[in-house]
Tab-separated table of C-alpha atoms in Angstrom:
chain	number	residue	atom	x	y	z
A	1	UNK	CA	-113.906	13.439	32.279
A	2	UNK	CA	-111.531	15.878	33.421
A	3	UNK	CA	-108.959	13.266	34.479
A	4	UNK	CA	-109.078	11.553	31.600
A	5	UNK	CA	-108.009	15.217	29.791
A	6	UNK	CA	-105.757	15.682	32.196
A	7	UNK	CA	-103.659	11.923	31.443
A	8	UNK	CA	-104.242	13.193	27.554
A	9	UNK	CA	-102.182	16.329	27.836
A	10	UNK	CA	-99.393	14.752	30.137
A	11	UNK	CA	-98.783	12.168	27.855
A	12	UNK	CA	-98.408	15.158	25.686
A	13	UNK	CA	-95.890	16.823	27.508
A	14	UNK	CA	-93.842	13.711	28.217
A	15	UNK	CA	-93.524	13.370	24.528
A	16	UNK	CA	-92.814	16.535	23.820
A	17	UNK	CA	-89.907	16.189	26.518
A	18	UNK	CA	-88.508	13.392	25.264
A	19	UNK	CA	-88.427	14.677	21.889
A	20	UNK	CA	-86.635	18.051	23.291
A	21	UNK	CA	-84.447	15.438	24.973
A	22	UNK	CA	-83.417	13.910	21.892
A	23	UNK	CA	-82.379	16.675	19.977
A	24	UNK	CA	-80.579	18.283	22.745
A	25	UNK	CA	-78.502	15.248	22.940
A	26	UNK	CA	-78.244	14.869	18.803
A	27	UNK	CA	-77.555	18.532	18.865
A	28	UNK	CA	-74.600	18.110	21.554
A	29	UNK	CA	-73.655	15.051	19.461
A	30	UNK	CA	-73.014	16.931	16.461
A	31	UNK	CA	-70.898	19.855	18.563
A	32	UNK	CA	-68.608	17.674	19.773
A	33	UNK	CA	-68.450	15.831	15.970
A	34	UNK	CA	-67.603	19.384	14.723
A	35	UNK	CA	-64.866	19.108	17.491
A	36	UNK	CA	-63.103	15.954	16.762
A	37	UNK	CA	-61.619	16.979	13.664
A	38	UNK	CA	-59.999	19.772	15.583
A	39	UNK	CA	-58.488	18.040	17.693
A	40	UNK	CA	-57.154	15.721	15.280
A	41	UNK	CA	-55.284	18.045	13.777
A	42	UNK	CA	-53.896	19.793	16.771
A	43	UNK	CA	-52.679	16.256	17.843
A	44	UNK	CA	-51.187	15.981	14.285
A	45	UNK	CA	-49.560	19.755	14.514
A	46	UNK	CA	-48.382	18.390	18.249
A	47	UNK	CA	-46.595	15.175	16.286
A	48	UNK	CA	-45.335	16.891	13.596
A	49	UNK	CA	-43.656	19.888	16.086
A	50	UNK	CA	-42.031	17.058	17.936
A	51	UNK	CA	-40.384	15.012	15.094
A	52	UNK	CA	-38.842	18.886	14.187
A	53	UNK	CA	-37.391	19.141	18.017
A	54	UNK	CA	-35.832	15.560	17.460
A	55	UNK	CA	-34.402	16.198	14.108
A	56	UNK	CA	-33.196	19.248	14.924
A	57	UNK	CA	-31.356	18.049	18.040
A	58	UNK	CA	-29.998	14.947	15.716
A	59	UNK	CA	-28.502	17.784	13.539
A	60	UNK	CA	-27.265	19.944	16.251
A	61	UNK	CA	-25.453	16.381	17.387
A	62	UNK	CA	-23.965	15.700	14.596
A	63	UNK	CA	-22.497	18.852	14.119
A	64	UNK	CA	-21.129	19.017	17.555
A	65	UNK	CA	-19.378	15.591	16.896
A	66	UNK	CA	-17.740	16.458	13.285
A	67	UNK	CA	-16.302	19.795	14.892
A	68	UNK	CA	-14.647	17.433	17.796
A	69	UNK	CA	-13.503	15.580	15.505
A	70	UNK	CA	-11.815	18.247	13.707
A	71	UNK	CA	-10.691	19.843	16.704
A	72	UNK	CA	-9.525	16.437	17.902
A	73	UNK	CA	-7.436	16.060	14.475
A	74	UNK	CA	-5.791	19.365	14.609
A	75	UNK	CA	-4.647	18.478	18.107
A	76	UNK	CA	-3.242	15.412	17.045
A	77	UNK	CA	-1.453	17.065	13.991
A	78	UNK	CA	0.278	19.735	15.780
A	79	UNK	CA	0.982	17.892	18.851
A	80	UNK	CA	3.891	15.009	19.882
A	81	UNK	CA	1.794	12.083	19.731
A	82	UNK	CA	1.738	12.546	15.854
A	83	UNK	CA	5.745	12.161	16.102
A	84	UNK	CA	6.833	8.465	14.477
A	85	UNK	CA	8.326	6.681	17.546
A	86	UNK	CA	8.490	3.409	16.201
A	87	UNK	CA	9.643	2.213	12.659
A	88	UNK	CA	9.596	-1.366	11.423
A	89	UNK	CA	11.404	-2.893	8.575
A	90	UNK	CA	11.228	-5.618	6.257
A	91	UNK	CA	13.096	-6.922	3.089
A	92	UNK	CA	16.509	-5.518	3.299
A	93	UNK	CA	19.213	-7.913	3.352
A	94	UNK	CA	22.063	-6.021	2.749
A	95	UNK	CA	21.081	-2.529	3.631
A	96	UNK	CA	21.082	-2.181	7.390
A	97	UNK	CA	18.261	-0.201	9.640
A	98	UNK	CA	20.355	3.053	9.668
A	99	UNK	CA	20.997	3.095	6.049
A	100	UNK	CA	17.572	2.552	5.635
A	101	UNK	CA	16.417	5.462	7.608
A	102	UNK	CA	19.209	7.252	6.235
A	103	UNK	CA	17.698	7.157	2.595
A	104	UNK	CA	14.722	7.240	2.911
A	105	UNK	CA	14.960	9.926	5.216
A	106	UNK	CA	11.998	8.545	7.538
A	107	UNK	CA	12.986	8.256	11.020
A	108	UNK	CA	12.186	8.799	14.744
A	109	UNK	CA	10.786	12.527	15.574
A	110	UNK	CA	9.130	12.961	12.069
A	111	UNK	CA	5.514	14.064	12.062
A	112	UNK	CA	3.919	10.972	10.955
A	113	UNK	CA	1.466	12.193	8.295
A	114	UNK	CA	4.120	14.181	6.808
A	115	UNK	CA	5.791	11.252	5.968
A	116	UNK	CA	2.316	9.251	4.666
A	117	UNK	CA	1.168	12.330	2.907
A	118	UNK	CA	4.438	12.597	1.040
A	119	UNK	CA	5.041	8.624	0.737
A	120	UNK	CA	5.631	8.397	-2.749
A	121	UNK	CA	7.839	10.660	-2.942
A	122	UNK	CA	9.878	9.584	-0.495
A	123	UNK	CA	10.129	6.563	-1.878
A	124	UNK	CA	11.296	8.336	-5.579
A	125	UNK	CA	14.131	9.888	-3.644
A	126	UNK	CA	14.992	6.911	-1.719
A	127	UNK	CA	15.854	5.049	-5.124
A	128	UNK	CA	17.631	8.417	-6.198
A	129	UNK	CA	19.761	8.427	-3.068
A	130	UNK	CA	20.662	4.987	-3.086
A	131	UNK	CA	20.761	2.689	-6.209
A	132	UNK	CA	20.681	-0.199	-3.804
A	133	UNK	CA	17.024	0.474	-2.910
A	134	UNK	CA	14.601	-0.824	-5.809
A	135	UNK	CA	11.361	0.281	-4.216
A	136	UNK	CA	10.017	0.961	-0.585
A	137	UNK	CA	6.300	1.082	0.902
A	138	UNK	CA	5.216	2.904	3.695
A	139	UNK	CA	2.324	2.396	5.993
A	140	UNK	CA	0.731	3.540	8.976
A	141	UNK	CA	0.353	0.524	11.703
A	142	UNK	CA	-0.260	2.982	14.392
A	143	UNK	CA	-0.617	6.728	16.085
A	144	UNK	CA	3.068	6.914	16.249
A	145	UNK	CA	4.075	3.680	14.109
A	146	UNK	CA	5.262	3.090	10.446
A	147	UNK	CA	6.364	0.389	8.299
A	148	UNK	CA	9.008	-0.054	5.944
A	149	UNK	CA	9.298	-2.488	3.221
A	150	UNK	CA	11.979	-2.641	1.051
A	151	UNK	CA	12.731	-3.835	-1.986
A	152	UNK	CA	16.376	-4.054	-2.932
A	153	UNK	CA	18.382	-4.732	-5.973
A	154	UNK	CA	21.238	-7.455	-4.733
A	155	UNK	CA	24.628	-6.853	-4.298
A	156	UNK	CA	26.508	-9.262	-6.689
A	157	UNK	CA	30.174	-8.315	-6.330
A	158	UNK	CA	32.719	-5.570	-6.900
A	159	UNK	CA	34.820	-4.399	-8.996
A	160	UNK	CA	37.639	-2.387	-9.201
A	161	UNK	CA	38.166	0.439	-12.280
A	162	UNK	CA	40.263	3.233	-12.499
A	163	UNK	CA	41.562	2.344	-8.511
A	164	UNK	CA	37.882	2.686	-7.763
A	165	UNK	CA	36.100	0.064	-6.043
A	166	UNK	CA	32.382	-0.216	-7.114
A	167	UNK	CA	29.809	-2.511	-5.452
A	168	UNK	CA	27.954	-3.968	-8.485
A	169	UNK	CA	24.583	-4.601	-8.369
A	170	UNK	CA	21.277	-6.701	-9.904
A	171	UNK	CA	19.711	-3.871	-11.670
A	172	UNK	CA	23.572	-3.037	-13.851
A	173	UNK	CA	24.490	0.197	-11.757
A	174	UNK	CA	27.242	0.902	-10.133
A	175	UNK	CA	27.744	1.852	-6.278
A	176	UNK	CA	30.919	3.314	-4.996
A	177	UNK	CA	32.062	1.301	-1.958
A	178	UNK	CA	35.172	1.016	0.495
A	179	UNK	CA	35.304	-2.956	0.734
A	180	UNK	CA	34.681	-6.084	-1.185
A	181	UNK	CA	32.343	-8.718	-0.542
A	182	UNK	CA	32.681	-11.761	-1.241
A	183	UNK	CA	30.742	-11.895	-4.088
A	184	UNK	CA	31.150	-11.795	-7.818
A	185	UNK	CA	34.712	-10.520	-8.552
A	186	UNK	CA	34.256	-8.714	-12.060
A	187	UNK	CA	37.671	-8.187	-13.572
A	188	UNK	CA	39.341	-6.523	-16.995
A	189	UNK	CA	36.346	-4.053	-16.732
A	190	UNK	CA	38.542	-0.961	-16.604
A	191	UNK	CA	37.411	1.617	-19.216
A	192	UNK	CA	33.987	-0.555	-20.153
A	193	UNK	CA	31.443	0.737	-17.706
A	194	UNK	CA	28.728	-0.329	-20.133
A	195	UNK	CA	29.938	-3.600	-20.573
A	196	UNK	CA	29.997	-3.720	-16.664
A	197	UNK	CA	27.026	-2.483	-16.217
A	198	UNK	CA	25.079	-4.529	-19.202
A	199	UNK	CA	26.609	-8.116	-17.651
A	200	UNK	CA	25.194	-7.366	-14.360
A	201	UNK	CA	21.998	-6.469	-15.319
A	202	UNK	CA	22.114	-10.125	-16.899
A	203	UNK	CA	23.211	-11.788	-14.322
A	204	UNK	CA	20.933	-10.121	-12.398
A	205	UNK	CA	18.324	-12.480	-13.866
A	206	UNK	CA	19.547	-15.538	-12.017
A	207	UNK	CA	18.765	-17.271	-9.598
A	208	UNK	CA	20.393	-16.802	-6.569
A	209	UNK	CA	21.039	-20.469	-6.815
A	210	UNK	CA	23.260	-19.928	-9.628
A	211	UNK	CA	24.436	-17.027	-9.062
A	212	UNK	CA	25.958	-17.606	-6.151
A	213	UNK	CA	27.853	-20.375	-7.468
A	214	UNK	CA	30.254	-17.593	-10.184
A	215	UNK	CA	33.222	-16.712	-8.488
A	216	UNK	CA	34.451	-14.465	-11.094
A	217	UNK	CA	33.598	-13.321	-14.127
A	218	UNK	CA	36.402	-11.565	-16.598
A	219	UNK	CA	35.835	-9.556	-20.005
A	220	UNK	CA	37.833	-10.846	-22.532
A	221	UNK	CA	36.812	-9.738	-26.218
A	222	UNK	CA	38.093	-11.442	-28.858
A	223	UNK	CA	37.302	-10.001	-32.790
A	224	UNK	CA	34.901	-13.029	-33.347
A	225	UNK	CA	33.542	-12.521	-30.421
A	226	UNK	CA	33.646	-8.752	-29.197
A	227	UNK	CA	30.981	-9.368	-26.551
A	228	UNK	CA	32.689	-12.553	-24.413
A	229	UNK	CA	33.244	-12.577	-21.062
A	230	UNK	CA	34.695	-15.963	-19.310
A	231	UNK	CA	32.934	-17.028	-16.066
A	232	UNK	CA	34.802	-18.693	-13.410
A	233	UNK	CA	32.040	-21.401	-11.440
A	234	UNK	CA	33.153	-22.258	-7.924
A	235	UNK	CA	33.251	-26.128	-9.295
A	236	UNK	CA	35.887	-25.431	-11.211
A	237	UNK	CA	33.682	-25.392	-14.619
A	238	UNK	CA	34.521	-22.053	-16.859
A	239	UNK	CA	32.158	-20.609	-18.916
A	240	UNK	CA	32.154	-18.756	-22.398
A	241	UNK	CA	29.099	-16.483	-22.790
A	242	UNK	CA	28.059	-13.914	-24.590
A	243	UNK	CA	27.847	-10.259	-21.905
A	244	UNK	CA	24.129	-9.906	-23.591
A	245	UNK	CA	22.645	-13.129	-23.272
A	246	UNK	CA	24.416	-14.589	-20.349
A	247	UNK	CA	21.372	-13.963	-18.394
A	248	UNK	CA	19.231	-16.293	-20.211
A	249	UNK	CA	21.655	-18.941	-20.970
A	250	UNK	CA	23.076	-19.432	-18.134
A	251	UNK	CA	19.804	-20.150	-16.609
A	252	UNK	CA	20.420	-23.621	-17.948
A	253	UNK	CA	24.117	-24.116	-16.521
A	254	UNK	CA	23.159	-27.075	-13.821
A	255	UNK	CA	21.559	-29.181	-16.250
A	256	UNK	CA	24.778	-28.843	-18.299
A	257	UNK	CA	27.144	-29.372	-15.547
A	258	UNK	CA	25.291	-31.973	-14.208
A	259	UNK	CA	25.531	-34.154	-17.574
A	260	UNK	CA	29.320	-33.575	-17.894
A	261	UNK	CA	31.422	-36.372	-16.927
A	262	UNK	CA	34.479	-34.172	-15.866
A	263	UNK	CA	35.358	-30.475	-14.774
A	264	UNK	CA	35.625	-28.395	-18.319
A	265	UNK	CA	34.208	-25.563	-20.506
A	266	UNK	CA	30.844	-24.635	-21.582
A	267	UNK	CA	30.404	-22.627	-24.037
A	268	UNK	CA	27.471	-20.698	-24.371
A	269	UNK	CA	28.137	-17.936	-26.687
A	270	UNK	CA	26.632	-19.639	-29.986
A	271	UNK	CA	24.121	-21.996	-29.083
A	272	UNK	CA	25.785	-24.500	-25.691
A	273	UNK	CA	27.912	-27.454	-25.610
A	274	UNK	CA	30.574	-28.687	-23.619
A	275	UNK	CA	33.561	-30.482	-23.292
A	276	UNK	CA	36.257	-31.690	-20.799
A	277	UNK	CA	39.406	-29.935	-19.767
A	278	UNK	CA	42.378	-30.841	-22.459
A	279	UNK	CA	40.220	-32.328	-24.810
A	280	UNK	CA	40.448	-32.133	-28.440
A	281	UNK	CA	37.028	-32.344	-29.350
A	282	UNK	CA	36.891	-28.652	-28.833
């Protein structure tokens, strides 16, 4: 009897143990469920502290970098290697290198991005101090290298007016020169600049092709015709024209002289025909 009252109240116990057991464990459960959250965001604080160390160092970089740079591009500026050392140049025919550099005033020892800053300007005065030089375009093909190309308008000939000699060019102007080339003579221009200067510009039009075959052209008004000029051909065809539409109508001059039979005139000043040296048909 007593042993079987004493198994009762162990069995008790035991349970009451295991219960205790069970909510010490639930109970230590729920602590450390309390704690998780915690720790979550500390982790979270951790990440975000981190991404602000990296962010900030990007910044600090970058700003160490651009202030190189600038230092980097004031040193250039101020120092030799910014000098031009090396100047190519295309498209003139009948300038040379040195009158080039001469008028345009770019040459060896400039600062380079002096002359790049102030390009276009440059190039206005270029075309001021030589009438020869239609346009020029500079670029930077290097630290210490620049290139020039030129545009020119083309020497067609000289004349003489007033004991002056005067280089005559594509564009009509008029360029003071010592010798003659062997170009375009233009003759009986003395005292009619503007008549000069308005033929040129016309036969400035041509192509080179046909230009180059006039040997001479001469002004010769008439009162019909106050405007003619007579052109001299180097095939021994002479032409009649008109000092204001030469340009255009000469354009057609080889398909003229190729369908004449012999060496005569063409006259071009009203409409164009042709006929043969000492004909009558004229």
């Amino acid at each position: 009897m007593t042993n079987g009252k004493y198994a009762v109240e162990h069995h008790k116990y035991s349970q009451r143990l295991t219960e205790l057991e069970k909510r010490s464990a639930a109970a230590k459960q729920r602590q450390e469920g309390k704690k998780s959250p915690k720790a979550h965001i500390g982790n979270k604080i951790r990440g975000i502290k981190v991404k602000r160390y990296v962010s900030n160092g990007e910044r600090v970089l970058k700003l160490v970098i651009l202030f190189s740079l600038i230092l980097l591009l004031m040193f250039y500026i101020i120092s030799p290697y910014s000098k031009v050392k090396d100047i190519k140049i295309n498209g003139n025919h009948d300038l040379t290198r040195t009158q080039v550099e001469k008028k345009t005033t770019v040459y060896p020892g400039r600062f380079i991005w002096g002359v790049y800053l102030n390009r276009h300007k440059i190039a206005q005065q270029a075309k001021q101090n030589s009438p020869q030089i239609k346009d020029v375009t500079i670029k930077v093909i290097g630290p210490q290298s620049l290139k020039l190309t030129v545009k020119e308008n083309a020497l067609l000939g000289t004349a003489v007016m007033n004991n002056d000699t005067y280089a005559v060019l594509a564009n009509g102007k008029l360029q003071r020169t010592k010798t003659a080339d062997n170009g375009i003579a233009y003759k009986r221009f003395d005292g009619h600049r503007e008549a000069l200067a308005t033929t040129a510009a016309q036969l400035g039009k041509l192509k080179p092709a046909v230009r180059n075959g006039i040997s001479s052209v001469n002004y010769q008004p008439t009162k019909n015709y106050p405007d003619r000029i007579i052109i001299y051909m180097r095939d021994g065809n002479t032409v009649y024209a008109d000092l204001n539409t030469v340009g255009d109508k000469l354009a057609y001059y080889p398909a003229i002289a190729a369908s004449m039979k012999d060496k005569g005139v063409i006259d071009l000043q009203v409409g164009a025909y042709s006929y043969g040296y000492g004909s009558k048909d004229k």
